[in-house]
Coordinates of C-alpha atoms and ligand atoms in Angstrom, one line a residue:
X1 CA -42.1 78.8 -37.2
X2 CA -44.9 80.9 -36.1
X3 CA -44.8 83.8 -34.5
X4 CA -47.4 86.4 -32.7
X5 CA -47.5 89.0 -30.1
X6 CA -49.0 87.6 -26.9
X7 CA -48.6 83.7 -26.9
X8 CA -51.0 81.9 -23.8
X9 CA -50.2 78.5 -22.6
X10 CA -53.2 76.7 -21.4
X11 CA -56.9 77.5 -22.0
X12 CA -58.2 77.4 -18.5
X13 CA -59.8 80.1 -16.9
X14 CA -56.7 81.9 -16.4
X15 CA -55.6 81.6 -19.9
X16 CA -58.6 82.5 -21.7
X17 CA -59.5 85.5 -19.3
X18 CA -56.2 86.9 -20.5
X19 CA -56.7 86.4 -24.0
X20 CA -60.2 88.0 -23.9
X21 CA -59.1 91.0 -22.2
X22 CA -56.5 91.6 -24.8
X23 CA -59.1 91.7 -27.4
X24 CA -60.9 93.9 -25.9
X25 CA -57.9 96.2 -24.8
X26 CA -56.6 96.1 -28.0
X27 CA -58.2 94.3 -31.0
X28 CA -55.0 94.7 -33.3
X29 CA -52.9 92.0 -31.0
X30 CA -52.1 88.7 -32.5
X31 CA -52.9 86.7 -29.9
X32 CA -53.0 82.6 -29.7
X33 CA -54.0 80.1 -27.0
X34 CA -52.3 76.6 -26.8
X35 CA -54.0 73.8 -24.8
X36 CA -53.0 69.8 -24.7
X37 CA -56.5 69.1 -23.7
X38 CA -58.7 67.5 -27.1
X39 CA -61.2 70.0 -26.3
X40 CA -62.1 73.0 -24.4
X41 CA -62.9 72.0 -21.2
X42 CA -61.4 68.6 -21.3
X43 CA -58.7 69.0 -18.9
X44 CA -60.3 71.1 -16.3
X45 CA -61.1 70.0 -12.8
X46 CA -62.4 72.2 -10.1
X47 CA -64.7 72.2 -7.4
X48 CA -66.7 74.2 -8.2
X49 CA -68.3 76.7 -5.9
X50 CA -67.8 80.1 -8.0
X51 CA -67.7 83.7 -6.9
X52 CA -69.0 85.3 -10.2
X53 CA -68.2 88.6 -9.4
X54 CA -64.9 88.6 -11.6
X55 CA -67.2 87.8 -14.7
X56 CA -68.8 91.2 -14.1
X57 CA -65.5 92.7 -14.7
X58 CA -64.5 90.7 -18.0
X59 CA -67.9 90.1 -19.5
X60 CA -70.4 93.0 -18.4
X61 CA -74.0 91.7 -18.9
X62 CA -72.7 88.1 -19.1
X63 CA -75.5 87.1 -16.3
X64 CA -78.4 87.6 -19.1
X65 CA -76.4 86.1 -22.2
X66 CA -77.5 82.7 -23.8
X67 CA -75.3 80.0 -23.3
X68 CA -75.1 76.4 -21.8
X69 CA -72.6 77.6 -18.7
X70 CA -74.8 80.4 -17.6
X71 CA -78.5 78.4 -18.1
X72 CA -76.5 75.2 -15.9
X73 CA -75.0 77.3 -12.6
X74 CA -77.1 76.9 -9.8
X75 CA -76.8 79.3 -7.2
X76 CA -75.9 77.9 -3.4
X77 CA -79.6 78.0 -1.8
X78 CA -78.4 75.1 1.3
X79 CA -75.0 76.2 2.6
X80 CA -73.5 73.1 5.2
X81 CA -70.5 71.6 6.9
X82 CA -70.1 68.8 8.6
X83 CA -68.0 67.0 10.4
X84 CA -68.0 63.1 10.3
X85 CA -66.7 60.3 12.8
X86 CA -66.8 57.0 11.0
X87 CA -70.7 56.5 11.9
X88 CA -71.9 59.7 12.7
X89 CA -72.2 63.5 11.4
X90 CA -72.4 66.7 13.7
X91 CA -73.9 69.7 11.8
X92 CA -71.5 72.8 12.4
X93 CA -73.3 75.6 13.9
X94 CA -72.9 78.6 11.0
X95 CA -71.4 80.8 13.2
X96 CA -68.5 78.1 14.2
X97 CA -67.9 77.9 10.4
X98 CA -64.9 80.5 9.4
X99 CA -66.2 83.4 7.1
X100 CA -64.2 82.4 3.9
X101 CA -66.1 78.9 4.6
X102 CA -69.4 80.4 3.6
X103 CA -71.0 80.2 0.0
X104 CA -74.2 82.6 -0.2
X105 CA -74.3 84.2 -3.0
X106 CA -71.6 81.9 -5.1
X107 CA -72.6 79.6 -8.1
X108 CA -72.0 75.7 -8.0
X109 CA -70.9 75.6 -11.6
X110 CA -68.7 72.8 -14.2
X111 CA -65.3 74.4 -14.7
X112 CA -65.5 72.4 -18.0
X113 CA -68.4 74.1 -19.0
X114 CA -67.4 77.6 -17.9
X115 CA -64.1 76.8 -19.8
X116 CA -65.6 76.1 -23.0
X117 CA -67.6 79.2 -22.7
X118 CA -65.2 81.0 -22.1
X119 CA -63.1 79.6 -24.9
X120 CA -66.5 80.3 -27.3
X121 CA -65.7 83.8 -26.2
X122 CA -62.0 84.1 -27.2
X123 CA -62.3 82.7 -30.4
X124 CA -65.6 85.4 -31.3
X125 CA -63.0 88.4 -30.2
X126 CA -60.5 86.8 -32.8
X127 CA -58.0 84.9 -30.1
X128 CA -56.4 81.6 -32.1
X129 CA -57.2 79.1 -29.9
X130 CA -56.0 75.8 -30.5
X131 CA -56.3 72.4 -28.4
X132 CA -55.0 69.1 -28.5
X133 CA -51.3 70.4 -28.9
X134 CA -48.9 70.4 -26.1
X135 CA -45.7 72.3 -25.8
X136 CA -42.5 70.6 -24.9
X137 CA -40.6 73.6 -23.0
X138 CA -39.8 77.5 -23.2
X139 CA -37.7 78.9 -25.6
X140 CA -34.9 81.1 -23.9
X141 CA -32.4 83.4 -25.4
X142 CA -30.6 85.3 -23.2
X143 CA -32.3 84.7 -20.0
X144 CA -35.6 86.2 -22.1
X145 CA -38.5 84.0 -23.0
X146 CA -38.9 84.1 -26.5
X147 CA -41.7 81.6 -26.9
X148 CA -42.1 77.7 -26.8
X149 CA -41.3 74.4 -28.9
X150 CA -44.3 72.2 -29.4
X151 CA -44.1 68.0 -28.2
X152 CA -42.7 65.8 -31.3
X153 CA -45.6 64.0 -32.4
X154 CA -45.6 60.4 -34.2
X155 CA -42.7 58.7 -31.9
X156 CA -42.6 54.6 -31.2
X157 CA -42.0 53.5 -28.0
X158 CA -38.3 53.0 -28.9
X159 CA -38.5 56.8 -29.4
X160 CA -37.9 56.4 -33.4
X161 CA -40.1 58.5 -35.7
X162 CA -42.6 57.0 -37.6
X163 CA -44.0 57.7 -40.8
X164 CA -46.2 60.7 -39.6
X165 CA -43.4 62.0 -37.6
X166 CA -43.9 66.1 -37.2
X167 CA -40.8 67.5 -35.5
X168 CA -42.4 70.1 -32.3
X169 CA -42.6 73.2 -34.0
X170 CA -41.3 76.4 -32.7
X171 CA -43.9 79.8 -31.5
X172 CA -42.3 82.5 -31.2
X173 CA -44.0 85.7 -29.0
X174 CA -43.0 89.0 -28.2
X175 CA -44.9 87.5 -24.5
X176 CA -45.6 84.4 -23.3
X177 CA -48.5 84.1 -20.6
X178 CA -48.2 80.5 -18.6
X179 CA -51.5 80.0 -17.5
X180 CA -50.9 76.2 -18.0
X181 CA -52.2 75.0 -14.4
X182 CA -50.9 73.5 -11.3
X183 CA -47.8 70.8 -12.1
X184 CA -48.0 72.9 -15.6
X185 CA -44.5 71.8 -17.4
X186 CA -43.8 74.5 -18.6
X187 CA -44.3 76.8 -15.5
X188 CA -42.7 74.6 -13.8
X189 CA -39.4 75.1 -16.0
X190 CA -39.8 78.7 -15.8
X191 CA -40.0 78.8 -11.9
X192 CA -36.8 76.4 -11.5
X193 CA -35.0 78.7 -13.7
X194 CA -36.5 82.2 -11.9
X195 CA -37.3 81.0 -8.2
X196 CA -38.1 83.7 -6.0
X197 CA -40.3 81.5 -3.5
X198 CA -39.5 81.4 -0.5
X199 CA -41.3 78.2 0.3
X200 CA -41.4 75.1 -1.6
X201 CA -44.9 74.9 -3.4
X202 CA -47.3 72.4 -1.6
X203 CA -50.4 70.4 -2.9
X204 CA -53.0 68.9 -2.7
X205 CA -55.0 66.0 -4.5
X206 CA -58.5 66.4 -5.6
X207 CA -60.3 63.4 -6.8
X208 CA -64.0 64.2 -7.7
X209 CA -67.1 62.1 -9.4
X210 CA -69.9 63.1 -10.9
X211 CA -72.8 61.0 -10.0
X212 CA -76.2 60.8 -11.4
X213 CA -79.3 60.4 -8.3
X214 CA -82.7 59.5 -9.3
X215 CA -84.9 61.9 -10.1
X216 CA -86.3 61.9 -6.6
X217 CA -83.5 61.5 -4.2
X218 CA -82.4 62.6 -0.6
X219 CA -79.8 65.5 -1.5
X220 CA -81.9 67.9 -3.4
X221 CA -81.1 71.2 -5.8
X222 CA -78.7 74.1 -4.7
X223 CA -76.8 72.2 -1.9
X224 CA -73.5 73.0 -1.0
X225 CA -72.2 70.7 1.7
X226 CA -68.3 70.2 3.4
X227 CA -67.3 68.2 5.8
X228 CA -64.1 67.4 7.7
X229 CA -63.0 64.4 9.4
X230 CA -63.8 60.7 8.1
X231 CA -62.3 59.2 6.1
X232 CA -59.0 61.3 6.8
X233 CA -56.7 60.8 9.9
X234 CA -56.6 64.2 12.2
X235 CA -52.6 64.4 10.9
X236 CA -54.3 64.5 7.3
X237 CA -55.0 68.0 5.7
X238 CA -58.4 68.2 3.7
X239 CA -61.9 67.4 3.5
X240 CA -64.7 66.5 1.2
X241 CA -67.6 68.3 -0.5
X242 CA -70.9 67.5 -2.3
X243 CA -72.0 70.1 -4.6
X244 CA -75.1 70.4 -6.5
X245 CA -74.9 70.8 -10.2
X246 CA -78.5 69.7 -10.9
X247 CA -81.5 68.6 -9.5
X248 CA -80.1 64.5 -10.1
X249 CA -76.1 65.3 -10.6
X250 CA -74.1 66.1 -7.8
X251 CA -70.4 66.7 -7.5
X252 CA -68.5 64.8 -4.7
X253 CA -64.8 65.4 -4.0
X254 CA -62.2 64.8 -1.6
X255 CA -59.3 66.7 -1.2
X256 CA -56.5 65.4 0.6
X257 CA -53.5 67.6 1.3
X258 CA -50.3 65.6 -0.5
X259 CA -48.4 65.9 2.7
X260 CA -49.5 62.8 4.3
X261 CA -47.2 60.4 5.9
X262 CA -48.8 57.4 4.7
X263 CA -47.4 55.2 2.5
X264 CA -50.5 53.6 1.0
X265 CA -53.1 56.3 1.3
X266 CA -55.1 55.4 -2.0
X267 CA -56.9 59.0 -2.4
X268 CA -59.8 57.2 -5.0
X269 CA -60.2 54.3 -2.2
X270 CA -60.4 57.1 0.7
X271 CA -63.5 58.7 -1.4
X272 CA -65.0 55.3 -1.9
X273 CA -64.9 55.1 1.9
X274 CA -66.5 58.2 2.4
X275 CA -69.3 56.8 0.3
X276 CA -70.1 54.5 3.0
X277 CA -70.4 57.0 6.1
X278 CA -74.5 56.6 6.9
X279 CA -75.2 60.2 6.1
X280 CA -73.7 60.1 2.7
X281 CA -74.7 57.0 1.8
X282 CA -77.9 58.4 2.2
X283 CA -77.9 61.2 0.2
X284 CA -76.4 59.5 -2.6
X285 CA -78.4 56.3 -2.3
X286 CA -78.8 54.6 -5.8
X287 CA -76.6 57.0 -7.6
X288 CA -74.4 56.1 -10.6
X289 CA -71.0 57.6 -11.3
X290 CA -70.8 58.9 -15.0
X291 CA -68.1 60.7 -14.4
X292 CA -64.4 60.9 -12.7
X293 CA -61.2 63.1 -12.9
X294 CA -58.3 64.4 -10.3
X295 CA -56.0 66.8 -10.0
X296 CA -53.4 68.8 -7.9
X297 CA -54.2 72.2 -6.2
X298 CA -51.4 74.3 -5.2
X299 CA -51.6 75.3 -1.4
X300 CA -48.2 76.9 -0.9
X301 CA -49.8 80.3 -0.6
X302 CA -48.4 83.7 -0.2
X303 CA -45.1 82.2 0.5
X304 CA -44.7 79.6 -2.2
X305 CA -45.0 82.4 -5.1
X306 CA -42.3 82.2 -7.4
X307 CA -41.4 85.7 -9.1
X308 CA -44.3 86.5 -11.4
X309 CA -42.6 88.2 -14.8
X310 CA -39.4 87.9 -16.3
X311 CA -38.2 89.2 -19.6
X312 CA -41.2 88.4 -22.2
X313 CA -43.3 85.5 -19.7
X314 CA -46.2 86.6 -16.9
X315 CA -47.1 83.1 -14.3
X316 CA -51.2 83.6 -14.1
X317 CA -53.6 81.0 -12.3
X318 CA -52.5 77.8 -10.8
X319 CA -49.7 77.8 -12.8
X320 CA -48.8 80.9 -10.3
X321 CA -50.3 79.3 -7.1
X322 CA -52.9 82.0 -6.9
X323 CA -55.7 80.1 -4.5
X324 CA -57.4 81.7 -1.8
X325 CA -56.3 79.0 1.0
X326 CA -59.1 80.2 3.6
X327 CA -62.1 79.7 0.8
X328 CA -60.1 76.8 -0.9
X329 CA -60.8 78.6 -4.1
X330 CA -59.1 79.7 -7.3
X331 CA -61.2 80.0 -10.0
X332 CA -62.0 84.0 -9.5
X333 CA -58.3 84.2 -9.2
X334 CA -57.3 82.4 -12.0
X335 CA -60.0 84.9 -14.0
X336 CA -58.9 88.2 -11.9
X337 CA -54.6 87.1 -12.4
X338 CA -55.3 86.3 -16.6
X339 CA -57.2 89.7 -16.9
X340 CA -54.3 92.0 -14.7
X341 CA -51.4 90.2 -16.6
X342 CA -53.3 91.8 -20.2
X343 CA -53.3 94.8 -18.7
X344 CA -49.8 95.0 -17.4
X345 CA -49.1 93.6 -21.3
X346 CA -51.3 96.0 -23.1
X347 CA -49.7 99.1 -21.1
X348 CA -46.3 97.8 -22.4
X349 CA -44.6 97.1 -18.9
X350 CA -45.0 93.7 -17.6
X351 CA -43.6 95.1 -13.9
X352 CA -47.3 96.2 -13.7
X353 CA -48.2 93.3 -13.3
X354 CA -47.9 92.9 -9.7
X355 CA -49.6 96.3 -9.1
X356 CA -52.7 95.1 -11.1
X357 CA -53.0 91.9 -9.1
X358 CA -52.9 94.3 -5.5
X359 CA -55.7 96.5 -7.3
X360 CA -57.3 93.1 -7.6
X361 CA -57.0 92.3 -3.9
X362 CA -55.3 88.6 -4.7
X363 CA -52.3 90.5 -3.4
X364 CA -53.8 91.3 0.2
X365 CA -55.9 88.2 0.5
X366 CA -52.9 86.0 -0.2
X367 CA -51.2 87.9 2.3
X368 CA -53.7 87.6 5.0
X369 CA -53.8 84.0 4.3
X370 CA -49.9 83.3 4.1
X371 CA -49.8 80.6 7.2
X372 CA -53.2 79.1 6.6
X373 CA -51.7 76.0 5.1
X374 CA -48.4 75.8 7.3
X375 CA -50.2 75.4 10.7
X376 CA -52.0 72.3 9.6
X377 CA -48.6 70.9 9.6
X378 CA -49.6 69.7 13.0
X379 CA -52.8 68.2 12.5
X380 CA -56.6 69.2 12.2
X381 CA -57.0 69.8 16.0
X382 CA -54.1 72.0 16.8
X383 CA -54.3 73.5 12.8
X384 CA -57.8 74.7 13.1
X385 CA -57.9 77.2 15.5
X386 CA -54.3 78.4 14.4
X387 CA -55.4 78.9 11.3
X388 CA -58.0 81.7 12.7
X389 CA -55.7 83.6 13.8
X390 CA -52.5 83.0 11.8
X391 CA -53.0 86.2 10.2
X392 CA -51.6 88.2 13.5
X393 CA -48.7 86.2 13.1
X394 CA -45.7 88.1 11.0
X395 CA -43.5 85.7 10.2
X396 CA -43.5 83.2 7.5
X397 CA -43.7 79.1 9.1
X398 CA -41.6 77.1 6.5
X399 CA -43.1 73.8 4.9
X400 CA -40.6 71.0 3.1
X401 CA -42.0 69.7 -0.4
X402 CA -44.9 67.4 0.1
X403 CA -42.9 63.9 -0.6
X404 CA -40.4 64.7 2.4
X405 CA -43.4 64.0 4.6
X406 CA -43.9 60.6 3.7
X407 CA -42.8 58.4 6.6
X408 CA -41.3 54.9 6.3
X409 CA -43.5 52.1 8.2
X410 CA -46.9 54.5 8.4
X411 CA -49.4 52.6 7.0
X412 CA -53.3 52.9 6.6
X413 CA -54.1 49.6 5.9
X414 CA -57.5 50.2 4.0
X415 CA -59.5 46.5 3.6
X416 CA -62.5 48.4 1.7
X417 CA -63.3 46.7 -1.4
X418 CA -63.7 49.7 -3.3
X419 CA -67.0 50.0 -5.9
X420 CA -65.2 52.3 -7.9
X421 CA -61.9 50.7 -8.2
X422 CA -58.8 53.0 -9.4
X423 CA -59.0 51.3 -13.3
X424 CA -63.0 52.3 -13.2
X425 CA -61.9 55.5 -12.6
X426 CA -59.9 55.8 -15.7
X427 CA -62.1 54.7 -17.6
X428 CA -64.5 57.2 -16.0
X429 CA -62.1 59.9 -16.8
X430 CA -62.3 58.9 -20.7
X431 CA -58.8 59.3 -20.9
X432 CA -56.8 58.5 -23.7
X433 CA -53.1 57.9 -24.9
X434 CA -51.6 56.0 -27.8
X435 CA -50.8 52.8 -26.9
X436 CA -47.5 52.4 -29.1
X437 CA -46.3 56.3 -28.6
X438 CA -43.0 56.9 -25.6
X439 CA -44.0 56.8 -22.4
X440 CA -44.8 60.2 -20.9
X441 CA -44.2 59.0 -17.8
X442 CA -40.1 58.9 -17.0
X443 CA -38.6 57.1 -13.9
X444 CA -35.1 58.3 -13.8
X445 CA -33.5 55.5 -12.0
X446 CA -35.1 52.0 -11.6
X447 CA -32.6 51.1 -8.9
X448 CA -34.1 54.0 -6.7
X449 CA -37.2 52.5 -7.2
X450 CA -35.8 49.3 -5.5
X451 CA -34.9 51.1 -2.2
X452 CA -37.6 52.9 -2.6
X453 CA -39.8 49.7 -2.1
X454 CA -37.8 48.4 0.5
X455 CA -38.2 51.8 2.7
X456 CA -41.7 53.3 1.5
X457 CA -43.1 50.3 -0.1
X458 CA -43.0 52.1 -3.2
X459 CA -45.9 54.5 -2.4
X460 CA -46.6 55.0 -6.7
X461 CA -48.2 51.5 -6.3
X462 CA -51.0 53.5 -3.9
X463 CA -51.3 57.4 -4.6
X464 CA -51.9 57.2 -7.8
X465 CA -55.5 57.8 -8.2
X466 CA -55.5 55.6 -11.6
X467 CA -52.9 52.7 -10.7
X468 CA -50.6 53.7 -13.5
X469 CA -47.6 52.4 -11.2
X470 CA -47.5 48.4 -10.3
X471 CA -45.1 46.4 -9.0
X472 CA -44.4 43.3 -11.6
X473 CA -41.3 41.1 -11.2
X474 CA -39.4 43.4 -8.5
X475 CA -39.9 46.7 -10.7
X476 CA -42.3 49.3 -11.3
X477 CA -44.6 48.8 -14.6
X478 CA -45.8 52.0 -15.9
X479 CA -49.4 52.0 -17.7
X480 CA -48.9 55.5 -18.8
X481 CA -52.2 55.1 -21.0
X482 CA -54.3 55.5 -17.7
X483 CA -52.6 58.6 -16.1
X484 CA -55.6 61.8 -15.5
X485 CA -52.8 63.8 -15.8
X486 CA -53.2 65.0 -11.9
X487 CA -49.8 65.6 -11.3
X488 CA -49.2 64.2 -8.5
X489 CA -46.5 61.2 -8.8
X490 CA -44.7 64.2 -9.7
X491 CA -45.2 65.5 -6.2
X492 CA -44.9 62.8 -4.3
X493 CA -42.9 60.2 -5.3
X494 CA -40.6 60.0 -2.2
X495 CA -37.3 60.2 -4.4
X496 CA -38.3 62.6 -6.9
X497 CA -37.8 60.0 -8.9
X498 CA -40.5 60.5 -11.6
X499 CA -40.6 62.7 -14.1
X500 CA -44.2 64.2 -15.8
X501 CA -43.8 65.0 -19.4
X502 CA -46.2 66.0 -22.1
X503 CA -47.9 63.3 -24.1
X504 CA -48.9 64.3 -27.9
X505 CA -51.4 67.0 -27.8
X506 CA -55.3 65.7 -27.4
X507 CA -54.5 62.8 -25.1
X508 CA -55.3 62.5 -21.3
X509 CA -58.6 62.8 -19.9
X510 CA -62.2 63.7 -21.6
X511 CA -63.7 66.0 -19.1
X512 CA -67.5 67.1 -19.6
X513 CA -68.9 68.5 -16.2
X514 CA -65.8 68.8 -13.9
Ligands
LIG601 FE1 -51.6 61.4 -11.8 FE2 -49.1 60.6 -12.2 FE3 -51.0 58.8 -12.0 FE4 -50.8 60.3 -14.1 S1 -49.4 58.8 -13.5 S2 -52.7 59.9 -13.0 S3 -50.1 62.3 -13.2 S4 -50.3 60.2 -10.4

């Protein structure tokens, strides 16, 4: 059993902002970082257009320092947003665009990269970090958090050890920071043991390529664009962006809030279809995709917070549900939440923790922001303009979990032929499980899954962005060795009848440039 001061679950931004600053608060601290990904980096997925300013803060001078994250940001030089019918694009006029919508002065930037900088950091200020392990779930004693036990590793299928069976060890820490993302497993067990949300957390999904342009192409360096509209329904939440990371790479994503009512809404197919609208095609004409990932963003806002310390744990990042719903960003949250839940730990009291985070301003803007996501409830044309002025309104609009949403006969109906079909995009991801270890990936009842076919069509079959779920023989066949860990079947199944749990540490995706 090991045991240290500050334990950190997850080395994201979040994470390793926390461990820094407790290094440089207080060099004496054990402190060690614990990360499922195989690398740094590997399982981080963002955007990303950054607002750098929090680096300022935890890295003074960190604009002139040598390094492969800082040399590869480009600053935002074209600033656009557009919004698509199915053939054509109308330019929004700046001023139409909402203020939290604009991007001068941010950084497009890799989240991978700036992750395994960051990480580079922690480990020079003496932080233990270690990835490709995965913790199973908290250890609690006496309603306190006491640490966590780490995933068994060297299981067969059938669950029986094998010869290089390691039990899950135990870490024990005087306090446990979760930083360990959106859908995080741990945070998750914390908050269903804690609450204090008033709302049910909401998502989205994110699915993003990377795609390599010839060297002279029609989309050009420093470009941030956004659009709304096609591919997505008005009564869909979400929108697409095309990001700049080099002179020939550029990032393209959709986001697509989780609360949609269809039943076969392929996320990965709805990008693909974006890729066809005239104005994209052209600016990413004879491009190649050499990269894919997804993930779930938590959109709950103000409302969906869960209560932020308990005895011996701090929620920071994602893992919290800190993003800034009118930018649609999280990443100088993640770094601002990590660096006021080390503070709150080196003064001794983690109750300071929520006074750090107001002297941060995540506290106010959250606030200000608390019924941006609830009036889209009713659709992009009536959500819009609500959401410019939901901020005068007091009271808090209630939103039911995500899956609840589905609706039973509303259908898409997609006859796109995808390029990048949903097992390319696996293999894009470059993830990886072991093919004869458990199943990560528990369905809790198979004969829910047979009404759920009859009612919903079993909607697994479709929003999985990697088509881990098929339909074989009148049940559901599980390919757990393709799953992006994005989170979402955990979301949106419309039984809650899947359950995500942690595969052997260093499996999942291979993320480079995300
Ligand atoms: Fe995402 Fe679940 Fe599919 Fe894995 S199995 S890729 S977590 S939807």
């Amino acid at each position: 059993m090991h045991s240290v001061d500050v334990l950190i679950i997850g080395a994201g931004p979040a994470g390793l902002a926390a461990a820094i600053r407790l290094k440089q608060k207080d060099k004496g601290l054990s402190v060690m970082v614990l990360d499922k990904a195989c690398d740094l980096g590997a399982h981080s997925l963002s955007g990303s257009v950054f607002e750098p300013a929090c680096l300022d803060e935890l890295l003074p001078g960190w604009r002139t320092a040598v390094g492969s994250f800082v040399s590869q940001m480009r600053p935002v030089e074209r600033d656009e947003m557009y919004f698509l019918t199915s053939r054509s694009a109308l330019r929004v006029p700046a001023f139409l665009v909402p203020s939290g919508m604009h991007h001068a002065g941010d950084q497009i930037i890799s989240l991978s990269r700036l992750v395994d900088w960051l990480g580079q950091i922690a480990i020079k200020e003496g932080v233990d970090v270690y990835h490709g392990v995965s913790a199973a779930s908290l250890l609690w004693e006496n309603g306190a958090v006491k640490g966590v036990r780490l995933v068994d590793q060297g299981l067969d299928k059938d669950r029986k050890p094998k010869e290089n069976f390691l039990q899950g060890e135990q870490v024990c820490a005087h306090t446990t920071i979760l930083a360990d993302g959106a859908r995080g497993v741990l945070s998750r067990e914390y908050i269903s043991k804690v609450g204090g949300n008033k709302n049910p957390q909401v998502y989205s999904l994110g699915v993003k390529q990377i795609i390599r342009l010839p060297q002279k192409n029609n989309f050009g360096p420093g470009r941030a664009i956004h659009t709304l509209g096609f591919p997505n329904r008005p009564d869909v939440f979400g929108g697409s962006f095309f990001y700049s990371l080099a002179p020939d790479l550029v990032a393209v994503g959709l986001i697509l809030g989780l609360d949609w009512r269809y039943t076969d809404l392929d996320a990965q197919k709805e990008l693909e279809l974006l890729k066809t609208h005239p104005l994209i095609a052209r600016f990413l004409k004879d491009g190649e995709v050499i990269e894919a990932g997804a993930k779930v963003i938590p959109e709950g806002g103000f409302f969906a917070l869960p209560k932020l310390v308990s005895q011996g744990a701090i929620l920071i990042g994602d893992a919290a549900g800190f993003v800034n719903m009118e930018k649609i960003k999280g990443i100088h949250y993640a770094i601002r939440s990590g660096m006021a839940a080390a503070d709150a730990v080196v003064a001794g009291d983690l109750s300071t923790y929520e006074v750090n985070l107001k002297a941060a301003g995540i506290w106010n803007a959250m606030h200000q922001a608390r019924n941006f996501r609830a009036v889209f409830q009713a659709g992009l044309f009536i959500g819009a303009p609500l959401s410019m002025v939901q901020r005068y309104w007091p009271l808090r609009i209630g939103m039911p979990k995500d899956h609840m949403r589905t609706q039973k006969g509303a259908c898409l109906k997609r006859t796109l032929k995808p390029v990048i079909d949903r097992e390319r995009f696996a293999f894009l991801s470059g993830t990886m499980h072991r093919e004869d270890e458990p199943s990560h990936l528990i369905i809790a009842d198979a004969a829910i899954c047979a009404r759920c076919e009859k009612e919903f069509q079993s909607p697994c079959t479709s929003f999985c962005p990697t088509q881990v779920y098929e339909r074989k023989a009148k049940a559901i066949h599980i390919s757990a060795t393709n799953c992006v860990h994005c989170g979402t079947c955990s979301v949106k199944c419309p039984f809650e009848n899947i359950t995500w749990t942690p595969p052997e540490g260093g499996e999942g995706p291979r993320h480079k440039m995300m």
